Amino acid sequence: MDTPDTTTPASAPTQGAEPRTSYLEEKAFKARTLLVFGTITDTLAADVARRLIALDAESAEPIDMLVSSPGGHLESGDTIHDLVRFITAPVNMIGTGWVGSAATHLYLAAPRERRFCLPNTRFLIHQPSGGAGGPASDIAIQAREMVKARERIARTIARQTGKPLEVVLADIERDHWLSAEEAVDYGLVSRIIENKAALKG
C-alpha cells in the first residue's frame, strides 16, 4: 500500500504569515507610520495614498513617513508629493538608506522643518530621464515634455531649499549625490536624527 505523502508542497503558503502581516500593518497604522521603500510605481503610490487619507481621517496628529527609494515613475512620485500637501495632518519625512530622483521629489513635499534623515542616508538629485522612441514627431513631443519636467523639478528643489533656480538647474544637469551632512547644508534636510525621540527635539 502506498504511504500517504505528508510533506508540505514548496508553494504552500506558510501558516500564520497573513495574521503576522495584519498585525504589523495594524501596529504601523496605530503608530501613524508609513514606509515608502523600493521603486516608486503607480501601485506603491496608490497604496501610500490610501494610507495617507485613512490616517488623515483618523487624526490630525503628525504622520511619520520613512523614505528609502532610488526613485522611479515621476508622476507616481507627484501623486504622493501632492497628497502629502493636500491632507490636513502634517507629515514628517524621514530619509533612510538612500533617497533619489522621484523619491527626493516626494520627500520635498514636507516643509523643511519636518524633513529629517538618519545619519547614513544619501540623497540624489538629477534631471528626469527616459527613453524616447517612435516617429520623429513623437520624439520631439517627448523631448519637450522632458524639458518641462526638468524645469518643474528644479523649481520644486529651489523653492524647498532656498537655492537659486540657476544653481539647481546646474546641479541636476548630472547626478548630484549628497551625504546627510551635505543634504542639510543644501537645504534638503533640516536635521539629522538618530532616534524617534529626536523628532520632537
Short mmCIF file of C-alpha atoms in Angstrom, two decimals:
data_model
loop_
_atom_site.label_atom_id
_atom_site.label_comp_id
_atom_site.label_asym_id
_atom_site.label_seq_id
_atom_site.Cartn_x
_atom_site.Cartn_y
_atom_site.Cartn_z
CA MET A 1 0.00 0.00 0.00
CA ASP A 2 1.29 3.47 -0.88
CA THR A 3 2.30 5.66 2.03
CA PRO A 4 0.41 8.99 2.05
CA ASP A 5 2.54 12.00 1.17
CA THR A 6 2.61 14.18 4.26
CA THR A 7 5.23 16.69 3.03
CA THR A 8 4.21 20.30 2.53
CA PRO A 9 4.47 21.49 -1.11
CA ALA A 10 7.10 24.19 -1.68
CA SER A 11 4.42 26.51 -2.99
CA ALA A 12 2.14 26.15 0.02
CA PRO A 13 1.75 29.38 2.00
CA THR A 14 3.24 29.48 5.45
CA GLN A 15 0.51 29.33 8.07
CA GLY A 16 0.43 32.41 10.19
CA ALA A 17 2.03 34.68 7.58
CA GLU A 18 -1.17 36.63 6.92
CA PRO A 19 -2.03 37.22 10.60
CA ARG A 20 1.55 38.40 11.18
CA THR A 21 1.31 40.84 8.27
CA SER A 22 -2.04 42.14 9.52
CA TYR A 23 -0.57 42.58 13.00
CA LEU A 24 2.35 44.62 11.65
CA GLU A 25 0.02 46.70 9.46
CA GLU A 26 -2.17 47.46 12.47
CA LYS A 27 0.81 48.42 14.62
CA ALA A 28 2.18 50.70 11.90
CA PHE A 29 -1.22 52.35 11.48
CA LYS A 30 -1.54 52.96 15.22
CA ALA A 31 1.98 54.38 15.24
CA ARG A 32 0.97 56.68 12.32
CA THR A 33 3.95 55.46 10.33
CA LEU A 34 4.22 54.88 6.57
CA LEU A 35 7.04 53.20 4.67
CA VAL A 36 7.97 54.25 1.14
CA PHE A 37 10.58 51.65 0.26
CA GLY A 38 11.76 50.49 -3.16
CA THR A 39 10.98 51.73 -6.64
CA ILE A 40 8.14 54.23 -6.88
CA THR A 41 5.35 52.85 -9.06
CA ASP A 42 1.68 53.62 -9.56
CA THR A 43 0.84 50.64 -7.32
CA LEU A 44 3.01 51.94 -4.49
CA ALA A 45 1.60 55.46 -4.95
CA ALA A 46 -1.96 54.16 -4.71
CA ASP A 47 -1.14 52.23 -1.53
CA VAL A 48 0.55 55.24 0.09
CA ALA A 49 -2.34 57.49 -0.98
CA ARG A 50 -4.91 55.22 0.68
CA ARG A 51 -2.91 55.12 3.89
CA LEU A 52 -2.37 58.89 3.96
CA ILE A 53 -6.09 59.52 3.51
CA ALA A 54 -7.00 56.95 6.18
CA LEU A 55 -4.51 58.32 8.70
CA ASP A 56 -5.65 61.88 7.99
CA ALA A 57 -9.28 60.86 8.60
CA GLU A 58 -8.25 59.14 11.84
CA SER A 59 -6.49 62.13 13.41
CA ALA A 60 -4.75 65.44 12.73
CA GLU A 61 -1.66 64.22 14.59
CA PRO A 62 1.62 64.08 12.60
CA ILE A 63 2.33 61.15 10.29
CA ASP A 64 5.87 59.77 10.05
CA MET A 65 6.87 58.73 6.52
CA LEU A 66 10.13 56.81 6.19
CA VAL A 67 11.59 57.00 2.69
CA SER A 68 14.24 54.69 1.23
CA SER A 69 13.93 54.61 -2.54
CA PRO A 70 16.05 55.03 -5.67
CA GLY A 71 13.14 56.84 -7.31
CA GLY A 72 11.02 55.54 -10.14
CA HIS A 73 7.97 56.82 -12.00
CA LEU A 74 7.92 60.61 -11.76
CA GLU A 75 4.16 61.06 -11.92
CA SER A 76 3.66 58.43 -9.21
CA GLY A 77 6.04 60.43 -7.06
CA ASP A 78 3.99 63.52 -7.93
CA THR A 79 0.88 61.79 -6.57
CA ILE A 80 2.47 61.19 -3.17
CA HIS A 81 4.04 64.68 -3.16
CA ASP A 82 0.70 66.38 -3.84
CA LEU A 83 -1.28 64.26 -1.37
CA VAL A 84 1.18 64.98 1.44
CA ARG A 85 0.47 68.67 0.83
CA PHE A 86 -3.27 68.06 0.35
CA ILE A 87 -4.14 66.35 3.64
CA THR A 88 -4.59 68.19 6.93
CA ALA A 89 -2.28 66.10 9.11
CA PRO A 90 1.36 67.22 8.93
CA VAL A 91 3.89 64.69 7.61
CA ASN A 92 7.38 64.17 8.98
CA MET A 93 9.65 62.95 6.18
CA ILE A 94 12.46 60.73 7.41
CA GLY A 95 15.11 59.70 4.90
CA THR A 96 16.98 56.45 5.40
CA GLY A 97 19.22 54.36 3.17
CA TRP A 98 19.05 56.45 0.05
CA VAL A 99 16.57 58.94 -1.31
CA GLY A 100 16.96 59.51 -5.02
CA SER A 101 15.33 61.06 -8.04
CA ALA A 102 11.50 60.90 -7.79
CA ALA A 103 11.85 59.88 -4.13
CA THR A 104 13.63 63.16 -3.42
CA HIS A 105 10.74 64.95 -5.10
CA LEU A 106 8.10 63.37 -2.84
CA TYR A 107 10.42 63.85 0.18
CA LEU A 108 10.37 67.60 -0.54
CA ALA A 109 6.58 67.72 -0.11
CA ALA A 110 7.06 68.36 3.61
CA PRO A 111 8.18 71.79 4.85
CA ARG A 112 11.87 71.98 5.70
CA GLU A 113 11.31 71.87 9.46
CA ARG A 114 9.63 68.46 9.01
CA ARG A 115 12.35 66.94 6.80
CA PHE A 116 14.75 64.67 8.69
CA CYS A 117 17.15 61.88 7.87
CA LEU A 118 19.08 59.16 9.65
CA PRO A 119 22.89 59.51 9.75
CA ASN A 120 23.79 57.20 6.85
CA THR A 121 21.24 58.47 4.36
CA ARG A 122 22.39 59.55 0.90
CA PHE A 123 20.43 61.79 -1.44
CA LEU A 124 20.47 62.01 -5.24
CA ILE A 125 19.08 64.87 -7.29
CA HIS A 126 19.14 64.89 -11.08
CA GLN A 127 17.03 65.75 -14.05
CA PRO A 128 14.28 63.32 -15.13
CA SER A 129 15.39 60.68 -17.61
CA GLY A 130 13.56 58.44 -20.04
CA GLY A 131 13.82 56.79 -23.40
CA ALA A 132 12.22 58.33 -26.45
CA GLY A 133 11.02 56.21 -29.34
CA GLY A 134 8.60 56.20 -32.22
CA PRO A 135 8.14 58.68 -35.07
CA ALA A 136 10.26 61.83 -35.10
CA SER A 137 7.23 63.96 -34.23
CA ASP A 138 6.57 61.85 -31.11
CA ILE A 139 10.23 62.02 -30.09
CA ALA A 140 10.06 65.83 -30.35
CA ILE A 141 6.96 65.87 -28.13
CA GLN A 142 8.64 63.63 -25.55
CA ALA A 143 11.74 65.83 -25.57
CA ARG A 144 9.63 68.94 -24.87
CA GLU A 145 7.88 67.16 -22.00
CA MET A 146 11.22 66.12 -20.52
CA VAL A 147 12.39 69.75 -20.57
CA LYS A 148 9.16 70.82 -18.82
CA ALA A 149 9.61 68.09 -16.20
CA ARG A 150 13.23 69.12 -15.62
CA GLU A 151 12.23 72.74 -15.03
CA ARG A 152 9.37 71.72 -12.75
CA ILE A 153 11.62 69.52 -10.62
CA ALA A 154 14.25 72.26 -10.45
CA ARG A 155 11.66 74.81 -9.32
CA THR A 156 10.48 72.48 -6.56
CA ILE A 157 14.03 71.90 -5.32
CA ALA A 158 14.78 75.63 -5.46
CA ARG A 159 11.58 76.54 -3.60
CA GLN A 160 12.05 73.92 -0.89
CA THR A 161 15.77 74.50 -0.31
CA GLY A 162 16.13 78.23 -0.90
CA LYS A 163 18.74 77.66 -3.62
CA PRO A 164 18.67 79.90 -6.70
CA LEU A 165 16.96 78.20 -9.64
CA GLU A 166 20.04 78.64 -11.82
CA VAL A 167 22.18 76.81 -9.25
CA VAL A 168 19.71 73.93 -9.04
CA LEU A 169 19.47 73.62 -12.82
CA ALA A 170 23.25 73.36 -13.00
CA ASP A 171 23.39 70.85 -10.13
CA ILE A 172 20.83 68.47 -11.65
CA GLU A 173 22.43 68.50 -15.08
CA ARG A 174 24.32 65.39 -13.91
CA ASP A 175 23.82 63.03 -10.96
CA HIS A 176 24.39 65.08 -7.80
CA TRP A 177 24.95 62.94 -4.68
CA LEU A 178 24.78 64.34 -1.17
CA SER A 179 25.60 62.82 2.20
CA ALA A 180 23.32 63.50 5.15
CA GLU A 181 25.51 66.44 6.21
CA GLU A 182 25.68 67.81 2.66
CA ALA A 183 21.88 67.49 2.33
CA VAL A 184 21.48 69.64 5.46
CA ASP A 185 23.83 72.26 4.01
CA TYR A 186 21.96 72.18 0.69
CA GLY A 187 18.60 72.70 2.39
CA LEU A 188 17.06 69.32 1.57
CA VAL A 189 17.10 68.26 5.23
CA SER A 190 16.50 70.23 8.41
CA ARG A 191 18.18 67.87 10.88
CA ILE A 192 19.98 64.55 11.09
CA ILE A 193 18.40 62.42 13.80
CA GLU A 194 19.39 59.12 15.40
CA ASN A 195 16.19 58.14 17.21
CA LYS A 196 12.47 58.81 17.14
CA ALA A 197 12.57 60.97 20.25
CA ALA A 198 14.64 63.50 18.28
CA LEU A 199 11.65 64.22 16.06
CA LYS A 200 10.23 66.27 18.91
CA GLY A 201 13.53 67.92 19.75
#
